[in-house]
mmCIF file of C-alpha atoms in Angstrom:
data_model
loop_
_atom_site.group_PDB
_atom_site.id
_atom_site.type_symbol
_atom_site.label_atom_id
_atom_site.label_comp_id
_atom_site.label_asym_id
_atom_site.label_seq_id
_atom_site.Cartn_x
_atom_site.Cartn_y
_atom_site.Cartn_z
ATOM 1 C CA MET A 1 0.000 0.000 0.000
ATOM 2 C CA VAL A 2 1.190 3.482 -0.812
ATOM 3 C CA PHE A 3 -0.136 5.287 2.237
ATOM 4 C CA ALA A 4 1.761 5.106 5.530
ATOM 5 C CA ALA A 5 -1.269 5.386 7.816
ATOM 6 C CA ARG A 6 -2.386 1.961 8.963
ATOM 7 C CA ASN A 7 -5.839 2.055 10.608
ATOM 8 C CA MET A 8 -7.741 3.937 7.938
ATOM 9 C CA PRO A 9 -10.681 1.702 7.004
ATOM 10 C CA ALA A 10 -11.769 4.093 4.255
ATOM 11 C CA LEU A 11 -8.387 3.680 2.538
ATOM 12 C CA ARG A 12 -8.243 -0.030 2.079
ATOM 13 C CA PRO A 13 -8.136 -1.831 -1.243
ATOM 14 C CA VAL A 14 -11.416 -3.021 -2.706
ATOM 15 C CA ARG A 15 -11.639 -5.467 -5.582
ATOM 16 C CA CYS A 16 -13.117 -3.489 -8.466
ATOM 17 C CA GLU A 17 -14.736 -5.549 -11.191
ATOM 18 C CA PHE A 18 -16.531 -2.519 -12.625
ATOM 19 C CA SER A 19 -13.458 -1.191 -14.448
ATOM 20 C CA ALA A 20 -13.303 -3.887 -17.144
ATOM 21 C CA GLY A 21 -13.749 -1.189 -19.826
ATOM 22 C CA SER A 22 -10.491 0.484 -18.830
ATOM 23 C CA PRO A 23 -7.573 0.237 -21.266
ATOM 24 C CA HIS A 24 -5.456 -0.424 -18.155
ATOM 25 C CA PHE A 25 -7.537 -3.303 -16.740
ATOM 26 C CA TYR A 26 -4.750 -5.686 -17.842
ATOM 27 C CA TRP A 27 -1.367 -4.527 -19.095
ATOM 28 C CA ASN A 28 2.058 -5.884 -20.030
ATOM 29 C CA LEU A 29 5.493 -4.316 -19.932
ATOM 30 C CA ASP A 30 8.724 -5.760 -21.312
ATOM 31 C CA LEU A 31 11.810 -4.049 -19.933
ATOM 32 C CA ARG A 32 15.418 -4.961 -20.779
ATOM 33 C CA LEU A 33 17.280 -6.075 -17.665
ATOM 34 C CA ALA A 34 20.171 -3.744 -18.574
ATOM 35 C CA ALA A 35 17.781 -0.773 -18.701
ATOM 36 C CA LEU A 36 16.241 -1.856 -15.397
ATOM 37 C CA ALA A 37 19.717 -2.093 -13.823
ATOM 38 C CA ASP A 38 20.471 1.459 -15.061
ATOM 39 C CA ILE A 39 17.228 2.802 -13.585
ATOM 40 C CA LEU A 40 17.912 1.159 -10.233
ATOM 41 C CA ARG A 41 21.548 2.322 -10.192
ATOM 42 C CA LYS A 42 20.376 5.924 -10.747
ATOM 43 C CA ASN A 43 18.221 5.420 -7.640
ATOM 44 C CA ASP A 44 21.144 4.159 -5.521
ATOM 45 C CA VAL A 45 20.248 0.480 -5.890
ATOM 46 C CA ASN A 46 23.375 -1.050 -7.433
ATOM 47 C CA VAL A 47 23.222 -4.838 -7.641
ATOM 48 C CA GLY A 48 24.904 -5.223 -11.033
ATOM 49 C CA ALA A 49 23.311 -7.346 -13.772
ATOM 50 C CA ILE A 50 19.824 -8.262 -12.594
ATOM 51 C CA ALA A 51 18.916 -11.910 -12.196
ATOM 52 C CA ALA A 52 15.584 -11.604 -10.322
ATOM 53 C CA VAL A 53 12.909 -8.985 -9.628
ATOM 54 C CA VAL A 54 11.422 -7.412 -7.180
ATOM 55 C CA SER A 55 13.765 -8.681 -4.586
ATOM 56 C CA VAL A 56 16.489 -7.647 -6.997
ATOM 57 C CA HIS A 57 19.533 -9.933 -7.152
ATOM 58 C CA GLY A 58 22.799 -9.392 -8.989
ATOM 59 C CA PRO A 59 26.530 -10.109 -8.664
ATOM 60 C CA LYS A 60 27.058 -7.007 -6.510
ATOM 61 C CA GLY A 61 24.344 -7.878 -3.997
ATOM 62 C CA SER A 62 20.620 -7.926 -3.389
ATOM 63 C CA ALA A 63 18.045 -5.275 -2.612
ATOM 64 C CA ARG A 64 14.504 -5.782 -1.410
ATOM 65 C CA LEU A 65 12.291 -2.979 -2.646
ATOM 66 C CA ARG A 66 8.809 -1.914 -1.646
ATOM 67 C CA GLY A 67 6.440 -2.155 -4.582
ATOM 68 C CA ASN A 68 5.672 1.557 -4.724
ATOM 69 C CA ASP A 69 9.365 2.510 -4.462
ATOM 70 C CA PHE A 70 10.075 0.171 -7.371
ATOM 71 C CA ARG A 71 7.177 1.673 -9.343
ATOM 72 C CA ARG A 72 8.392 5.228 -8.633
ATOM 73 C CA MET A 73 11.878 4.345 -9.902
ATOM 74 C CA ILE A 74 10.565 2.761 -13.107
ATOM 75 C CA GLY A 75 8.016 5.527 -13.607
ATOM 76 C CA TYR A 76 4.361 5.658 -12.577
ATOM 77 C CA ASP A 77 3.221 5.825 -16.212
ATOM 78 C CA THR A 78 5.498 2.949 -17.251
ATOM 79 C CA LEU A 79 4.797 0.486 -14.423
ATOM 80 C CA LYS A 80 1.104 1.258 -14.068
ATOM 81 C CA SER A 81 0.468 -0.342 -10.683
ATOM 82 C CA THR A 82 2.042 -2.481 -7.993
ATOM 83 C CA LEU A 83 -0.404 -5.272 -8.781
ATOM 84 C CA PHE A 84 1.865 -7.245 -11.109
ATOM 85 C CA ALA A 85 3.741 -10.482 -11.657
ATOM 86 C CA VAL A 86 7.174 -10.492 -13.243
ATOM 87 C CA ALA A 87 9.352 -13.131 -14.849
ATOM 88 C CA VAL A 88 12.948 -12.873 -16.011
ATOM 89 C CA ASP A 89 13.175 -14.192 -19.581
ATOM 90 C CA GLY A 90 16.680 -14.024 -21.039
ATOM 91 C CA GLU A 91 17.596 -10.342 -21.088
ATOM 92 C CA TRP A 92 14.060 -9.154 -20.374
ATOM 93 C CA ALA A 93 11.915 -8.551 -17.316
ATOM 94 C CA ARG A 94 8.359 -9.306 -18.413
ATOM 95 C CA PHE A 95 5.668 -7.688 -16.275
ATOM 96 C CA SER A 96 1.956 -8.520 -16.393
ATOM 97 C CA GLY A 97 -0.299 -6.388 -14.277
ATOM 98 C CA ARG A 98 -3.702 -5.034 -13.603
ATOM 99 C CA GLY A 99 -4.994 -1.537 -12.925
ATOM 100 C CA TYR A 100 -3.436 1.878 -12.990
ATOM 101 C CA GLY A 101 -2.788 3.647 -9.709
ATOM 102 C CA HIS A 102 -2.071 3.192 -6.047
ATOM 103 C CA GLY A 103 -4.690 0.559 -5.255
ATOM 104 C CA VAL A 104 -6.833 2.437 -2.734
ATOM 105 C CA GLY A 105 -9.613 4.969 -3.063
ATOM 106 C CA MET A 106 -11.864 5.481 -6.037
ATOM 107 C CA CYS A 107 -11.189 3.849 -9.369
ATOM 108 C CA GLN A 108 -12.317 6.349 -11.999
ATOM 109 C CA TRP A 109 -13.051 3.681 -14.611
ATOM 110 C CA GLY A 110 -14.869 1.583 -12.022
ATOM 111 C CA ALA A 111 -16.970 4.552 -10.867
ATOM 112 C CA LYS A 112 -17.824 5.231 -14.520
ATOM 113 C CA GLY A 113 -18.823 1.585 -14.982
ATOM 114 C CA MET A 114 -20.954 1.616 -11.841
ATOM 115 C CA ALA A 115 -22.698 4.848 -12.899
ATOM 116 C CA GLU A 116 -23.443 3.364 -16.330
ATOM 117 C CA GLN A 117 -25.045 0.383 -14.562
ATOM 118 C CA GLY A 118 -27.320 2.699 -12.551
ATOM 119 C CA TYR A 119 -25.520 2.930 -9.211
ATOM 120 C CA THR A 120 -26.038 6.227 -7.376
ATOM 121 C CA ALA A 121 -23.188 8.532 -6.380
ATOM 122 C CA ARG A 122 -23.735 7.521 -2.747
ATOM 123 C CA GLN A 123 -23.530 3.796 -3.609
ATOM 124 C CA ILE A 124 -20.347 4.371 -5.585
ATOM 125 C CA LEU A 125 -18.726 6.277 -2.707
ATOM 126 C CA GLU A 126 -19.778 3.604 -0.202
ATOM 127 C CA PHE A 127 -18.281 0.901 -2.432
ATOM 128 C CA TYR A 128 -14.871 2.581 -2.769
ATOM 129 C CA TYR A 129 -14.728 3.961 0.788
ATOM 130 C CA PRO A 130 -16.224 1.152 2.905
ATOM 131 C CA GLY A 131 -17.080 1.974 6.480
ATOM 132 C CA THR A 132 -17.546 5.683 5.819
ATOM 133 C CA VAL A 133 -20.725 7.706 6.133
ATOM 134 C CA PRO A 134 -21.241 10.484 3.605
ATOM 135 C CA SER A 135 -22.202 13.770 5.232
ATOM 136 C CA THR A 136 -21.937 17.495 4.696
ATOM 137 C CA LEU A 137 -19.370 19.842 6.203
ATOM 138 C CA ASP A 138 -20.479 22.666 8.449
ATOM 139 C CA ARG A 139 -18.721 25.636 6.888
ATOM 140 C CA THR A 140 -19.587 27.890 9.828
ATOM 141 C CA ALA A 141 -17.662 25.797 12.401
ATOM 142 C CA ARG A 142 -14.161 27.089 13.103
#
């Protein structure tokens, strides 16, 4: 999870099956291991030639990376989410993933899908932020 706060029931992942229309529902990324090693080295993770991912192993050592740190290093638009599997295939790291984002909160494509199926705004908010109660803010309170 991206967010450091632990006991936030409204910010927990929910499985969203309403976003099937998204172009990012499933995605693949092939990245040369040499390019991946360069990216990591630029981010002070120097293990040499990469032999395994995400616990990255190479002749100079190993580094265990948090998923979001790894995604930040690769690029948020390149590695679309931390929900992925990866296999080393020759000189390539082959990623297969799902979704586009940080994995908590509202999925825009899912909310669109729910709205198109007739769900109300309140139902959509309750789905993506379970355990919360929608209310209004009192703007006069200080």
